[in-house]
PDB file of C-alpha atoms in Angstrom:
ATOM      1  CA  MET A   1      78.450 -37.552  65.132  1.00  0.00           C
ATOM      2  CA  GLY A   2      78.229 -39.364  62.343  1.00  0.00           C
ATOM      3  CA  ARG A   3      74.975 -37.215  60.139  1.00  0.00           C
ATOM      4  CA  ASN A   4      76.614 -38.104  57.307  1.00  0.00           C
ATOM      5  CA  LYS A   5      76.012 -41.629  58.226  1.00  0.00           C
ATOM      6  CA  LYS A   6      72.937 -43.669  56.270  1.00  0.00           C
ATOM      7  CA  LYS A   7      71.154 -45.536  57.814  1.00  0.00           C
ATOM      8  CA  LYS A   8      70.599 -48.721  56.056  1.00  0.00           C
ATOM      9  CA  ARG A   9      67.511 -50.184  55.464  1.00  0.00           C
ATOM     10  CA  ASP A  10      66.233 -53.996  55.131  1.00  0.00           C
ATOM     11  CA  GLY A  11      63.798 -54.559  52.072  1.00  0.00           C
ATOM     12  CA  ASP A  12      61.828 -55.769  54.459  1.00  0.00           C
ATOM     13  CA  ASP A  13      60.148 -53.486  56.867  1.00  0.00           C
ATOM     14  CA  ARG A  14      59.314 -51.002  53.905  1.00  0.00           C
ATOM     15  CA  ARG A  15      55.933 -50.538  53.284  1.00  0.00           C
ATOM     16  CA  PRO A  16      54.528 -50.093  49.786  1.00  0.00           C
ATOM     17  CA  ARG A  17      53.660 -46.353  48.335  1.00  0.00           C
ATOM     18  CA  LEU A  18      49.997 -45.505  48.401  1.00  0.00           C
ATOM     19  CA  VAL A  19      48.652 -44.484  45.507  1.00  0.00           C
ATOM     20  CA  LEU A  20      45.988 -42.088  44.903  1.00  0.00           C
ATOM     21  CA  SER A  21      43.840 -41.288  41.937  1.00  0.00           C
ATOM     22  CA  PHE A  22      41.313 -39.140  41.513  1.00  0.00           C
ATOM     23  CA  ASP A  23      37.685 -39.110  39.625  1.00  0.00           C
ATOM     24  CA  GLU A  24      37.301 -36.160  38.521  1.00  0.00           C
ATOM     25  CA  GLU A  25      33.738 -36.203  38.174  1.00  0.00           C
ATOM     26  CA  LYS A  26      33.367 -37.539  41.943  1.00  0.00           C
ATOM     27  CA  ARG A  27      35.624 -34.317  42.689  1.00  0.00           C
ATOM     28  CA  ARG A  28      33.750 -32.304  41.217  1.00  0.00           C
ATOM     29  CA  GLU A  29      31.020 -33.851  43.020  1.00  0.00           C
ATOM     30  CA  TYR A  30      32.231 -32.952  46.350  1.00  0.00           C
ATOM     31  CA  LEU A  31      33.306 -29.553  45.439  1.00  0.00           C
ATOM     32  CA  THR A  32      30.296 -28.392  43.729  1.00  0.00           C
ATOM     33  CA  GLY A  33      27.653 -30.817  46.222  1.00  0.00           C
ATOM     34  CA  PHE A  34      28.321 -27.703  49.132  1.00  0.00           C
ATOM     35  CA  HIS A  35      25.996 -25.536  46.613  1.00  0.00           C
ATOM     36  CA  LYS A  36      23.045 -28.094  45.942  1.00  0.00           C
ATOM     37  CA  ARG A  37      22.929 -29.205  49.514  1.00  0.00           C
ATOM     38  CA  LYS A  38      22.168 -26.033  50.016  1.00  0.00           C
ATOM     39  CA  VAL A  39      20.025 -25.478  47.149  1.00  0.00           C
ATOM     40  CA  GLU A  40      18.011 -28.348  48.537  1.00  0.00           C
ATOM     41  CA  ARG A  41      17.609 -27.164  52.110  1.00  0.00           C
ATOM     42  CA  LYS A  42      16.768 -24.020  51.267  1.00  0.00           C
ATOM     43  CA  LYS A  43      13.780 -25.974  48.667  1.00  0.00           C
ATOM     44  CA  ALA A  44      12.783 -29.106  51.217  1.00  0.00           C
ATOM     45  CA  ALA A  45      12.221 -25.686  53.419  1.00  0.00           C
ATOM     46  CA  ILE A  46      10.376 -23.401  51.564  1.00  0.00           C
ATOM     47  CA  GLU A  47       7.954 -26.374  50.791  1.00  0.00           C
ATOM     48  CA  GLU A  48       7.819 -27.160  54.250  1.00  0.00           C
ATOM     49  CA  ILE A  49       6.609 -23.820  55.271  1.00  0.00           C
ATOM     50  CA  LYS A  50       4.117 -23.966  52.411  1.00  0.00           C
ATOM     51  CA  GLN A  51       2.183 -27.342  53.767  1.00  0.00           C
ATOM     52  CA  ARG A  52       2.533 -25.242  56.658  1.00  0.00           C
ATOM     53  CA  LEU A  53       0.729 -22.910  55.639  1.00  0.00           C
ATOM     54  CA  LYS A  54      -1.984 -24.830  53.720  1.00  0.00           C
ATOM     55  CA  GLU A  55      -2.502 -26.400  57.323  1.00  0.00           C
ATOM     56  CA  GLU A  56      -3.055 -23.567  59.067  1.00  0.00           C
ATOM     57  CA  GLN A  57      -5.615 -22.863  56.182  1.00  0.00           C
ATOM     58  CA  ARG A  58      -7.374 -25.292  56.478  1.00  0.00           C
ATOM     59  CA  LYS A  59      -7.512 -25.582  60.385  1.00  0.00           C
ATOM     60  CA  LEU A  60      -9.176 -22.218  59.867  1.00  0.00           C
ATOM     61  CA  ARG A  61     -11.867 -22.040  57.343  1.00  0.00           C
ATOM     62  CA  GLU A  62     -13.037 -25.436  59.666  1.00  0.00           C
ATOM     63  CA  GLU A  63     -12.767 -23.805  62.464  1.00  0.00           C
ATOM     64  CA  ARG A  64     -15.095 -20.802  60.696  1.00  0.00           C
ATOM     65  CA  HIS A  65     -17.495 -23.241  58.772  1.00  0.00           C
ATOM     66  CA  GLN A  66     -17.842 -24.993  63.431  1.00  0.00           C
ATOM     67  CA  GLU A  67     -18.147 -21.337  63.548  1.00  0.00           C
ATOM     68  CA  TYR A  68     -20.982 -20.346  61.600  1.00  0.00           C
ATOM     69  CA  LEU A  69     -22.620 -24.009  62.171  1.00  0.00           C
ATOM     70  CA  LYS A  70     -23.083 -23.131  65.582  1.00  0.00           C
ATOM     71  CA  MET A  71     -23.964 -19.360  64.964  1.00  0.00           C
ATOM     72  CA  LEU A  72     -27.045 -20.782  62.499  1.00  0.00           C
ATOM     73  CA  ALA A  73     -27.921 -23.567  64.900  1.00  0.00           C
ATOM     74  CA  GLU A  74     -28.916 -20.789  67.580  1.00  0.00           C
ATOM     75  CA  ARG A  75     -30.185 -18.325  65.522  1.00  0.00           C
ATOM     76  CA  GLU A  76     -32.506 -21.735  64.338  1.00  0.00           C
ATOM     77  CA  GLU A  77     -32.846 -21.673  68.546  1.00  0.00           C
ATOM     78  CA  ALA A  78     -33.906 -18.622  68.447  1.00  0.00           C
ATOM     79  CA  LEU A  79     -35.789 -18.488  65.915  1.00  0.00           C
ATOM     80  CA  GLU A  80     -38.225 -20.973  67.364  1.00  0.00           C
ATOM     81  CA  GLU A  81     -38.212 -20.036  70.617  1.00  0.00           C
ATOM     82  CA  ALA A  82     -39.890 -16.477  69.165  1.00  0.00           C
ATOM     83  CA  ASP A  83     -41.965 -18.572  66.866  1.00  0.00           C
ATOM     84  CA  GLU A  84     -43.461 -21.252  70.506  1.00  0.00           C
ATOM     85  CA  LEU A  85     -43.507 -17.574  72.351  1.00  0.00           C
ATOM     86  CA  ASP A  86     -45.888 -15.643  69.459  1.00  0.00           C
ATOM     87  CA  ARG A  87     -47.682 -19.492  69.281  1.00  0.00           C
ATOM     88  CA  LEU A  88     -47.914 -18.935  73.405  1.00  0.00           C
ATOM     89  CA  VAL A  89     -49.494 -15.504  72.249  1.00  0.00           C
ATOM     90  CA  THR A  90     -51.408 -15.795  69.656  1.00  0.00           C
ATOM     91  CA  ALA A  91     -52.794 -19.084  70.289  1.00  0.00           C
ATOM     92  CA  LYS A  92     -55.025 -17.811  73.882  1.00  0.00           C
ATOM     93  CA  THR A  93     -58.760 -17.812  72.457  1.00  0.00           C
ATOM     94  CA  GLU A  94     -60.641 -15.560  73.744  1.00  0.00           C
ATOM     95  CA  SER A  95     -64.637 -16.928  74.921  1.00  0.00           C
ATOM     96  CA  VAL A  96     -67.106 -13.925  75.641  1.00  0.00           C
ATOM     97  CA  GLN A  97     -71.150 -14.802  76.231  1.00  0.00           C
ATOM     98  CA  TYR A  98     -73.272 -12.846  75.748  1.00  0.00           C
ATOM     99  CA  ASP A  99     -76.991 -13.779  77.150  1.00  0.00           C
ATOM    100  CA  HIS A 100     -79.760 -11.334  74.895  1.00  0.00           C
ATOM    101  CA  PRO A 101     -83.742 -12.950  76.621  1.00  0.00           C
ATOM    102  CA  ASN A 102     -83.923 -15.406  72.854  1.00  0.00           C
ATOM    103  CA  HIS A 103     -80.877 -16.883  72.720  1.00  0.00           C
ATOM    104  CA  THR A 104     -77.060 -16.712  74.157  1.00  0.00           C
ATOM    105  CA  VAL A 105     -74.227 -15.533  72.429  1.00  0.00           C
ATOM    106  CA  THR A 106     -71.067 -16.607  72.829  1.00  0.00           C
ATOM    107  CA  VAL A 107     -67.752 -14.998  70.350  1.00  0.00           C
ATOM    108  CA  THR A 108     -64.415 -16.704  70.543  1.00  0.00           C
ATOM    109  CA  THR A 109     -61.020 -15.154  68.941  1.00  0.00           C
ATOM    110  CA  ILE A 110     -58.525 -17.591  67.959  1.00  0.00           C
ATOM    111  CA  SER A 111     -55.284 -16.439  66.664  1.00  0.00           C
ATOM    112  CA  ASP A 112     -53.529 -18.913  65.755  1.00  0.00           C
ATOM    113  CA  LEU A 113     -53.759 -17.259  62.022  1.00  0.00           C
ATOM    114  CA  ASP A 114     -52.018 -14.378  60.946  1.00  0.00           C
ATOM    115  CA  LEU A 115     -52.654 -13.302  57.742  1.00  0.00           C
ATOM    116  CA  SER A 116     -52.159 -10.192  58.042  1.00  0.00           C
ATOM    117  CA  GLY A 117     -48.579 -10.412  56.969  1.00  0.00           C
ATOM    118  CA  ALA A 118     -49.970 -12.782  54.459  1.00  0.00           C
ATOM    119  CA  ARG A 119     -51.710  -9.378  52.683  1.00  0.00           C
ATOM    120  CA  LEU A 120     -54.728 -12.068  52.903  1.00  0.00           C
ATOM    121  CA  LEU A 121     -56.616 -10.566  55.239  1.00  0.00           C
ATOM    122  CA  GLY A 122     -56.411  -6.471  56.975  1.00  0.00           C
ATOM    123  CA  LEU A 123     -55.769  -3.204  55.584  1.00  0.00           C
ATOM    124  CA  THR A 124     -54.226  -2.466  52.178  1.00  0.00           C
ATOM    125  CA  PRO A 125     -52.330   0.970  51.070  1.00  0.00           C
ATOM    126  CA  PRO A 126     -54.732   3.228  49.677  1.00  0.00           C
ATOM    127  CA  GLU A 127     -53.447   3.251  45.306  1.00  0.00           C
ATOM    128  CA  GLY A 128     -54.272   6.585  45.388  1.00  0.00           C
ATOM    129  CA  GLY A 129     -51.771   7.502  47.743  1.00  0.00           C
ATOM    130  CA  ALA A 130     -48.771   5.416  46.410  1.00  0.00           C
ATOM    131  CA  GLY A 131     -49.438   6.232  42.308  1.00  0.00           C
ATOM    132  CA  ASP A 132     -48.185   9.918  43.958  1.00  0.00           C
ATOM    133  CA  ARG A 133     -45.546   8.688  45.389  1.00  0.00           C
ATOM    134  CA  SER A 134     -43.885   6.848  42.972  1.00  0.00           C
ATOM    135  CA  GLU A 135     -44.108   9.686  40.480  1.00  0.00           C
ATOM    136  CA  GLU A 136     -42.991  12.001  42.651  1.00  0.00           C
ATOM    137  CA  GLU A 137     -39.475   9.298  42.600  1.00  0.00           C
ATOM    138  CA  ALA A 138     -39.577   9.648  39.190  1.00  0.00           C
ATOM    139  CA  SER A 139     -40.166  13.038  38.636  1.00  0.00           C
ATOM    140  CA  SER A 140     -37.496  13.428  41.123  1.00  0.00           C
ATOM    141  CA  THR A 141     -34.839  10.711  38.812  1.00  0.00           C
ATOM    142  CA  GLU A 142     -36.046  11.880  35.799  1.00  0.00           C
ATOM    143  CA  LYS A 143     -34.456  15.252  35.687  1.00  0.00           C
ATOM    144  CA  PRO A 144     -31.506  15.868  32.814  1.00  0.00           C
ATOM    145  CA  THR A 145     -27.961  16.067  34.333  1.00  0.00           C
ATOM    146  CA  LYS A 146     -25.732  18.403  32.223  1.00  0.00           C
ATOM    147  CA  ALA A 147     -22.482  16.233  31.474  1.00  0.00           C
ATOM    148  CA  LEU A 148     -18.839  18.161  32.053  1.00  0.00           C
ATOM    149  CA  PRO A 149     -16.823  19.459  29.427  1.00  0.00           C
ATOM    150  CA  ARG A 150     -14.244  17.375  28.883  1.00  0.00           C
ATOM    151  CA  LYS A 151     -10.592  18.683  29.379  1.00  0.00           C
ATOM    152  CA  SER A 152      -7.341  18.516  27.507  1.00  0.00           C
ATOM    153  CA  ARG A 153      -4.801  16.270  27.452  1.00  0.00           C
ATOM    154  CA  ASP A 154      -2.444  19.352  28.144  1.00  0.00           C
ATOM    155  CA  PRO A 155      -3.871  22.042  28.249  1.00  0.00           C
ATOM    156  CA  LEU A 156      -0.449  24.219  28.264  1.00  0.00           C
ATOM    157  CA  LEU A 157      -0.011  22.443  24.575  1.00  0.00           C
ATOM    158  CA  SER A 158      -3.694  22.272  23.031  1.00  0.00           C
ATOM    159  CA  GLN A 159      -4.078  21.531  19.950  1.00  0.00           C
ATOM    160  CA  ARG A 160      -6.369  24.778  19.398  1.00  0.00           C
TER     161      ARG A 160
END
């Protein structure tokens, strides 16, 4: 059958041979690039997580601040309402007229100013009672206390 027959080729059909040349630096960069890219992805993911955490903390801080401002406004409003109620209660003036044979007396009670809170008007605590209490408190705090004996570092191997 024609196994040993060689085909004759014309020189026109031949393709030029392909020559491959490797650049060692590019080859090393390609082979080690997998690890580098993996490390870069890890770093980017960590930075992203840190950024999200920082943003979340900032949002929480802002929410707490808003809640604090809201609570403060509510308290101020409640205090204003309480002050207004106090003013309404204490602003009442009572007027009583007493008719005497020679003259007429009108007693008007105005209680706009609460002087008892600032201790400008009202009962002062007795000085003798307060002094007795402070002496009792001082005597109870002046009791000497005994110090406990120090323990040795290692009771089995004492230096005595």
